[in-house]
Coordinates of C-alpha atoms in Angstrom, one line a residue:
Y6 CA -180.2 -182.8 -235.4
Q7 CA -179.4 -179.8 -236.2
A8 CA -178.9 -176.2 -234.0
S9 CA -177.4 -173.1 -234.1
E10 CA -176.8 -170.7 -231.8
K11 CA -175.3 -166.8 -232.4
T12 CA -174.6 -163.9 -230.0
L13 CA -174.3 -160.7 -230.5
A14 CA -172.3 -158.6 -227.8
G15 CA -170.8 -155.1 -227.0
Y16 CA -169.3 -153.5 -223.9
M17 CA -168.4 -150.5 -222.5
M18 CA -165.0 -149.8 -219.8
G19 CA -163.8 -147.0 -218.1
T20 CA -161.0 -147.2 -216.2
F21 CA -160.6 -144.4 -213.0
D22 CA -158.0 -143.2 -210.4
I23 CA -159.4 -141.8 -207.8
G24 CA -156.1 -140.4 -205.9
P25 CA -152.5 -142.0 -206.2
K26 CA -153.4 -145.9 -204.6
F27 CA -157.6 -146.3 -205.3
Q28 CA -158.8 -147.3 -208.5
M29 CA -162.3 -147.8 -210.1
T30 CA -163.0 -150.3 -213.0
T31 CA -166.1 -150.4 -213.8
G32 CA -168.2 -151.6 -217.8
V33 CA -171.6 -152.9 -218.8
R34 CA -171.5 -156.5 -221.3
V35 CA -174.8 -156.7 -223.4
E36 CA -175.4 -159.7 -225.0
H37 CA -178.2 -160.9 -227.8
N38 CA -178.4 -164.8 -228.5
W39 CA -180.0 -166.5 -230.9
F40 CA -181.1 -170.4 -230.5
E41 CA -182.2 -172.6 -232.9
A42 CA -182.8 -176.5 -233.2
E43 CA -184.4 -178.8 -236.0
T44 CA -185.1 -182.4 -234.5
P45 CA -186.2 -185.7 -236.4
L46 CA -189.7 -186.7 -234.6
F47 CA -189.3 -190.3 -233.3
D48 CA -191.2 -192.7 -236.3
P49 CA -192.3 -196.3 -234.0
V50 CA -190.6 -199.1 -234.9
N51 CA -193.4 -200.7 -235.7
V52 CA -194.3 -198.5 -238.7
P53 CA -192.9 -200.2 -242.3
L54 CA -189.8 -198.7 -243.6
G55 CA -192.0 -197.9 -246.8
D56 CA -194.6 -195.8 -244.7
R57 CA -192.0 -193.4 -242.9
A58 CA -192.3 -190.1 -243.9
P59 CA -189.5 -187.7 -242.0
T60 CA -190.8 -185.5 -239.9
F61 CA -189.4 -182.6 -237.7
R62 CA -189.5 -180.1 -234.7
T63 CA -188.2 -176.6 -234.8
D64 CA -187.3 -174.8 -231.2
K65 CA -186.5 -171.5 -231.3
N66 CA -185.4 -169.4 -228.2
D67 CA -183.7 -165.7 -227.9
Y68 CA -182.7 -164.0 -225.1
T69 CA -180.9 -160.6 -223.8
E70 CA -178.5 -160.2 -220.9
V71 CA -177.0 -157.2 -219.4
L72 CA -173.9 -157.8 -217.2
P73 CA -172.5 -154.7 -215.3
G74 CA -169.6 -155.1 -213.6
I75 CA -167.7 -152.8 -211.1
H76 CA -164.3 -153.4 -209.2
F77 CA -162.2 -151.5 -206.7
R78 CA -158.0 -151.8 -206.4
Y79 CA -156.5 -150.2 -203.6
E80 CA -153.0 -150.0 -202.7
A81 CA -152.1 -149.9 -199.3
S82 CA -148.4 -150.4 -199.9
N83 CA -146.3 -151.6 -202.0
R84 CA -146.2 -155.1 -200.9
V85 CA -150.3 -155.3 -199.8
V86 CA -153.4 -154.9 -202.2
F87 CA -156.9 -154.8 -201.4
R88 CA -159.8 -155.3 -204.4
A89 CA -163.3 -155.7 -204.1
A90 CA -166.0 -156.8 -206.8
Y91 CA -169.3 -157.0 -208.2
T92 CA -169.9 -158.9 -211.2
N93 CA -173.0 -160.1 -213.2
T94 CA -172.3 -163.5 -214.8
Y95 CA -174.5 -165.9 -217.1
G96 CA -174.3 -169.0 -218.8
R97 CA -175.8 -170.2 -222.1
P98 CA -177.7 -174.7 -221.5
A99 CA -175.3 -176.9 -223.2
F100 CA -176.8 -177.9 -227.1
R101 CA -177.4 -181.5 -225.2
E102 CA -179.2 -180.1 -222.6
M103 CA -181.4 -177.8 -225.2
V104 CA -182.4 -180.2 -228.5
A105 CA -185.3 -182.2 -228.4
V106 CA -183.9 -185.2 -229.2
T107 CA -185.5 -188.1 -227.4
Q108 CA -183.4 -191.6 -226.9
F109 CA -185.2 -194.1 -225.8
D110 CA -183.3 -197.8 -224.4
D111 CA -186.1 -200.0 -224.4
V112 CA -184.2 -202.8 -222.5
N113 CA -183.9 -200.4 -218.9
N114 CA -187.2 -198.2 -220.1
I115 CA -185.1 -195.2 -220.2
I116 CA -186.1 -192.6 -222.6
T117 CA -184.1 -189.2 -222.4
T118 CA -184.6 -185.8 -223.8
G119 CA -183.8 -182.3 -223.7
N120 CA -185.6 -179.2 -223.0
P121 CA -185.4 -176.3 -225.7
E122 CA -187.5 -174.0 -223.2
L123 CA -184.4 -173.6 -221.1
E124 CA -183.6 -170.6 -220.1
P125 CA -179.7 -169.1 -219.4
Y126 CA -178.4 -169.3 -215.5
T127 CA -177.6 -165.9 -214.1
A128 CA -175.3 -164.8 -211.6
K129 CA -174.5 -162.2 -208.9
N130 CA -171.0 -162.0 -207.2
Y131 CA -169.5 -160.4 -204.6
D132 CA -165.7 -161.0 -204.2
L133 CA -163.4 -159.3 -201.7
S134 CA -159.7 -160.4 -201.2
M135 CA -156.6 -158.8 -199.9
E136 CA -153.3 -160.0 -201.8
Y137 CA -149.7 -159.9 -199.9
F138 CA -146.7 -159.8 -202.1
G139 CA -143.7 -160.5 -200.3
A140 CA -140.1 -161.2 -201.7
T141 CA -140.2 -165.2 -201.1
T142 CA -143.8 -165.0 -199.7
Y143 CA -147.0 -164.9 -201.5
F144 CA -150.4 -165.0 -199.8
Q145 CA -154.3 -163.6 -200.4
L146 CA -157.2 -164.6 -198.4
A147 CA -160.5 -163.6 -200.7
L148 CA -164.2 -163.7 -199.3
F149 CA -167.2 -164.7 -202.3
H150 CA -170.7 -164.3 -202.3
K151 CA -172.2 -166.0 -205.0
R152 CA -175.8 -166.1 -205.9
V153 CA -177.0 -168.1 -209.0
S154 CA -181.1 -168.0 -210.5
N155 CA -181.9 -170.8 -213.3
F156 CA -179.4 -172.9 -212.7
V157 CA -179.8 -176.2 -214.7
L158 CA -180.0 -180.0 -213.5
E159 CA -180.7 -183.2 -215.0
Q160 CA -183.9 -184.8 -213.5
G161 CA -185.6 -188.3 -213.9
D162 CA -189.6 -189.1 -213.3
T163 CA -191.9 -191.8 -213.9
I164 CA -194.4 -192.5 -216.1
D165 CA -197.1 -195.5 -216.9
G166 CA -196.8 -196.9 -220.1
A167 CA -200.5 -196.3 -220.6
D168 CA -199.8 -192.0 -220.1
G169 CA -197.7 -192.7 -223.9
Y170 CA -194.9 -190.4 -224.4
R171 CA -194.3 -188.5 -227.9
G172 CA -195.1 -191.5 -230.0
L173 CA -193.1 -193.9 -228.1
P174 CA -194.4 -197.5 -228.6
L175 CA -194.5 -198.1 -224.7
N176 CA -196.2 -201.0 -223.2
P177 CA -199.4 -200.0 -220.8
G178 CA -198.6 -201.5 -217.2
E179 CA -194.9 -200.7 -217.3
T180 CA -193.1 -198.4 -215.3
Y181 CA -190.6 -195.8 -217.2
T182 CA -188.0 -193.3 -216.4
V183 CA -188.3 -190.0 -218.2
T184 CA -184.7 -187.8 -218.3
T185 CA -184.7 -184.5 -219.0
F186 CA -182.9 -181.1 -218.0
S187 CA -184.9 -178.1 -215.5
N188 CA -184.0 -175.1 -214.5
Q189 CA -183.9 -174.7 -210.7
H190 CA -185.0 -171.9 -208.4
E191 CA -181.8 -170.5 -207.4
S192 CA -178.2 -171.3 -205.3
V193 CA -176.1 -169.1 -202.7
N194 CA -172.9 -170.4 -202.2
K195 CA -170.5 -168.1 -200.0
G196 CA -167.3 -169.2 -198.7
V197 CA -163.4 -167.7 -198.2
E198 CA -160.2 -169.4 -199.8
L199 CA -156.6 -168.8 -199.0
A200 CA -153.7 -169.2 -201.0
A201 CA -149.9 -169.1 -200.4
R202 CA -146.6 -170.1 -202.1
Y203 CA -143.1 -169.4 -200.6
R204 CA -140.0 -170.1 -202.3
F205 CA -137.2 -170.9 -200.0
A206 CA -134.6 -169.0 -201.2
K207 CA -132.6 -168.3 -198.7
L208 CA -131.0 -171.9 -199.1
P209 CA -127.8 -173.1 -200.8
E210 CA -128.1 -173.8 -204.5
P211 CA -129.7 -175.4 -206.1
F212 CA -132.2 -176.1 -203.1
S213 CA -133.2 -172.1 -203.5
S214 CA -134.9 -172.9 -206.5
L215 CA -137.4 -175.0 -204.2
Y216 CA -141.1 -173.2 -203.2
V217 CA -143.9 -174.8 -201.9
D218 CA -147.6 -173.4 -202.4
G219 CA -151.1 -174.7 -201.7
S220 CA -155.0 -173.0 -201.6
A221 CA -157.8 -174.2 -199.5
T222 CA -161.6 -173.3 -199.8
Y223 CA -164.4 -173.3 -198.0
T224 CA -168.0 -173.2 -199.8
D225 CA -171.6 -173.2 -197.9
S226 CA -174.0 -173.6 -200.7
D227 CA -177.5 -174.0 -200.9
G228 CA -179.4 -175.0 -203.7
R229 CA -183.5 -174.6 -204.0
Y230 CA -185.3 -177.2 -206.2
A231 CA -188.5 -177.0 -207.2
D232 CA -189.3 -180.9 -206.7
R233 CA -187.7 -180.5 -203.0
P234 CA -188.9 -177.2 -201.7
G235 CA -188.2 -176.7 -198.1
E236 CA -184.9 -179.2 -197.7
K237 CA -181.7 -178.2 -196.7
L238 CA -179.8 -179.0 -199.8
P239 CA -176.1 -177.9 -201.3
T240 CA -175.4 -176.8 -204.8
Y241 CA -175.6 -179.2 -207.5
G242 CA -172.0 -180.3 -208.3
A243 CA -170.3 -178.1 -205.1
S244 CA -168.2 -179.0 -202.7
E245 CA -168.0 -178.1 -199.5
W246 CA -163.8 -178.3 -199.4
L247 CA -161.1 -178.0 -202.1
F248 CA -157.6 -178.6 -201.0
N249 CA -154.4 -178.4 -203.4
M250 CA -151.1 -178.5 -202.6
G251 CA -147.6 -178.5 -203.8
V252 CA -143.4 -179.0 -203.9
G253 CA -141.9 -177.9 -207.2
F254 CA -138.6 -176.8 -208.4
D255 CA -138.4 -173.9 -210.9
R256 CA -134.3 -173.3 -212.1
G257 CA -133.7 -172.0 -215.0
R258 CA -134.8 -174.5 -218.2
M259 CA -135.6 -176.7 -215.4
S260 CA -139.2 -176.8 -214.0
A261 CA -141.0 -179.3 -212.0
Q262 CA -143.2 -179.9 -209.7
L263 CA -145.7 -183.1 -207.2
S264 CA -148.9 -181.6 -206.4
Y265 CA -151.7 -182.9 -204.3
R266 CA -156.2 -182.7 -204.6
Y267 CA -158.8 -183.3 -202.5
R268 CA -162.4 -182.8 -203.5
S269 CA -164.8 -183.3 -200.6
P270 CA -168.2 -185.1 -201.8
Y271 CA -170.5 -183.4 -203.7
L272 CA -174.3 -183.8 -205.3
E273 CA -174.1 -185.5 -208.6
G274 CA -177.8 -186.3 -208.8
L275 CA -181.2 -185.3 -207.4
E276 CA -183.8 -187.3 -207.2
S277 CA -187.2 -186.2 -208.1
V278 CA -190.1 -186.9 -205.5
D279 CA -192.0 -188.7 -208.3
R280 CA -195.3 -191.0 -208.5
Q281 CA -193.2 -194.3 -207.3
N282 CA -191.3 -192.9 -204.6
R283 CA -194.5 -191.9 -203.1
E284 CA -196.0 -195.1 -203.9
L285 CA -193.1 -196.6 -202.6
G286 CA -192.7 -194.9 -199.6
F287 CA -189.2 -193.4 -200.2
T288 CA -188.2 -190.9 -198.8
P289 CA -186.9 -187.8 -201.1
D290 CA -183.0 -188.0 -200.6
S291 CA -183.2 -191.7 -201.1
G292 CA -182.3 -191.7 -204.6
D293 CA -179.9 -189.1 -204.6
D294 CA -176.7 -189.3 -205.8
W295 CA -173.3 -188.0 -204.6
W296 CA -169.8 -188.5 -205.9
G297 CA -167.3 -189.3 -203.2
E298 CA -164.2 -187.5 -202.1
Q299 CA -161.5 -187.2 -205.2
K300 CA -158.0 -187.4 -204.0
Y301 CA -155.0 -187.3 -206.8
W302 CA -151.5 -186.7 -206.8
N303 CA -149.8 -185.5 -209.3
W304 CA -146.6 -184.7 -211.6
E305 CA -145.6 -182.1 -214.6
S306 CA -141.9 -181.2 -215.7
S307 CA -140.6 -179.7 -218.3
Y308 CA -137.2 -179.1 -220.3
R309 CA -137.2 -175.2 -222.2
L310 CA -135.0 -176.5 -225.1
S311 CA -135.1 -173.4 -226.6
R312 CA -136.8 -169.8 -226.7
N313 CA -139.6 -171.0 -228.3
Y314 CA -139.7 -174.7 -227.5
R315 CA -140.0 -177.3 -224.2
L316 CA -139.9 -181.2 -223.7
Y317 CA -142.6 -181.9 -221.0
L318 CA -143.6 -185.4 -219.3
N319 CA -146.8 -185.2 -217.0
V320 CA -148.2 -188.2 -215.0
T321 CA -151.7 -187.5 -213.8
N322 CA -153.2 -189.4 -210.9
L323 CA -150.1 -191.2 -210.0
F324 CA -151.4 -194.2 -207.4
E325 CA -154.4 -194.4 -209.2
Y326 CA -156.9 -193.9 -207.5
T327 CA -160.5 -195.3 -207.6
N328 CA -163.7 -192.6 -207.6
V329 CA -166.9 -194.1 -206.0
G330 CA -170.6 -192.6 -206.4
Y331 CA -173.0 -193.2 -203.8
Q332 CA -176.6 -193.3 -203.5
S333 CA -178.8 -191.5 -200.8
P334 CA -176.8 -189.1 -198.8
P335 CA -173.0 -189.7 -197.7
K336 CA -173.7 -190.4 -194.1
N337 CA -175.6 -194.1 -195.8
R338 CA -173.1 -194.6 -198.4
Y339 CA -175.1 -196.7 -200.1
P340 CA -171.7 -197.6 -203.4
E341 CA -173.4 -197.6 -207.2
D342 CA -170.6 -196.5 -209.0
S343 CA -167.0 -197.2 -209.0
Y344 CA -164.2 -196.1 -211.6
F345 CA -160.5 -196.6 -211.5
H346 CA -158.4 -194.4 -213.1
Q347 CA -155.4 -195.7 -214.2
R348 CA -151.8 -193.9 -213.8
R349 CA -151.7 -191.4 -217.2
W350 CA -148.8 -190.2 -218.9
S351 CA -148.2 -187.7 -221.6
F352 CA -144.8 -186.3 -222.8
G353 CA -143.8 -184.8 -225.8
I354 CA -142.8 -181.4 -227.5
K355 CA -144.5 -178.2 -226.8
G356 CA -143.8 -175.4 -229.5
S357 CA -145.0 -171.6 -229.8
F358 CA -144.5 -169.7 -233.2

């Protein structure tokens, strides 16, 4: 296939001082997007090669997004700053989600295709934060509320081969799964984030170059899906808890950090209430896919050779954590996938010119 996307954008922005401690920055960005894709149509395998003629499907889409934003900053003291913001943002679907290329797995009876009628997702974001800047301490408390419309979800449905699908050679009486992408109603994510950093400046050298930092984010998400009305479901891909913490050393040419990252389970795939499930009497959530919790230890270190060059040694997933996917809600935890990630080493030299 061939696909192209063009964007024409313009923005206006202004910053205004309202008194000695209060500042407002506001503006608007306008974007217009054009999308076009040319996709070859499926040529049944039972048609003789000499009789096959290339035919193509052309899909076009264009839309305009107006994205206003306003930011406030209040400097309560030389150490304490308050911020508040309202912004509009949007995201374009990926090419693989929009291009109508059809892939047919005739062994497992799975049909996968894109959806050229997808709309971009839009978000209205509200943020409020307080920051403290101490001599050896940094602290931040932030609240957020994000309302997302038209977010994209990959879903599968079942059809009988007698129904046919885009000229594919399907067998009547056999069940096929058709997977594609669709816009959902909306989701609301709201929560709180804490972040802090402390440097042990009062310790004797060289321990005064040690520091600890960390962050924790709690998100309450509510996703509303076209095929699952009335159900309390999280937003696709949103974890309830995120944790990051680390201990590091930064002195002169040398820097190093050992960090730990945690992510709680999240919804990875949503089962549609399709004909096969209804006939078999399964509950709607019986086929939902969840990724289990993720725990990673990482090491990063570097040594500055000169102003422009630095040696580095990084190790990802030090203890080789295994990631497990489950079917049905986390309370049932039927294992479906298991990925063993080996420890990854990377080293080299970085330069800037």
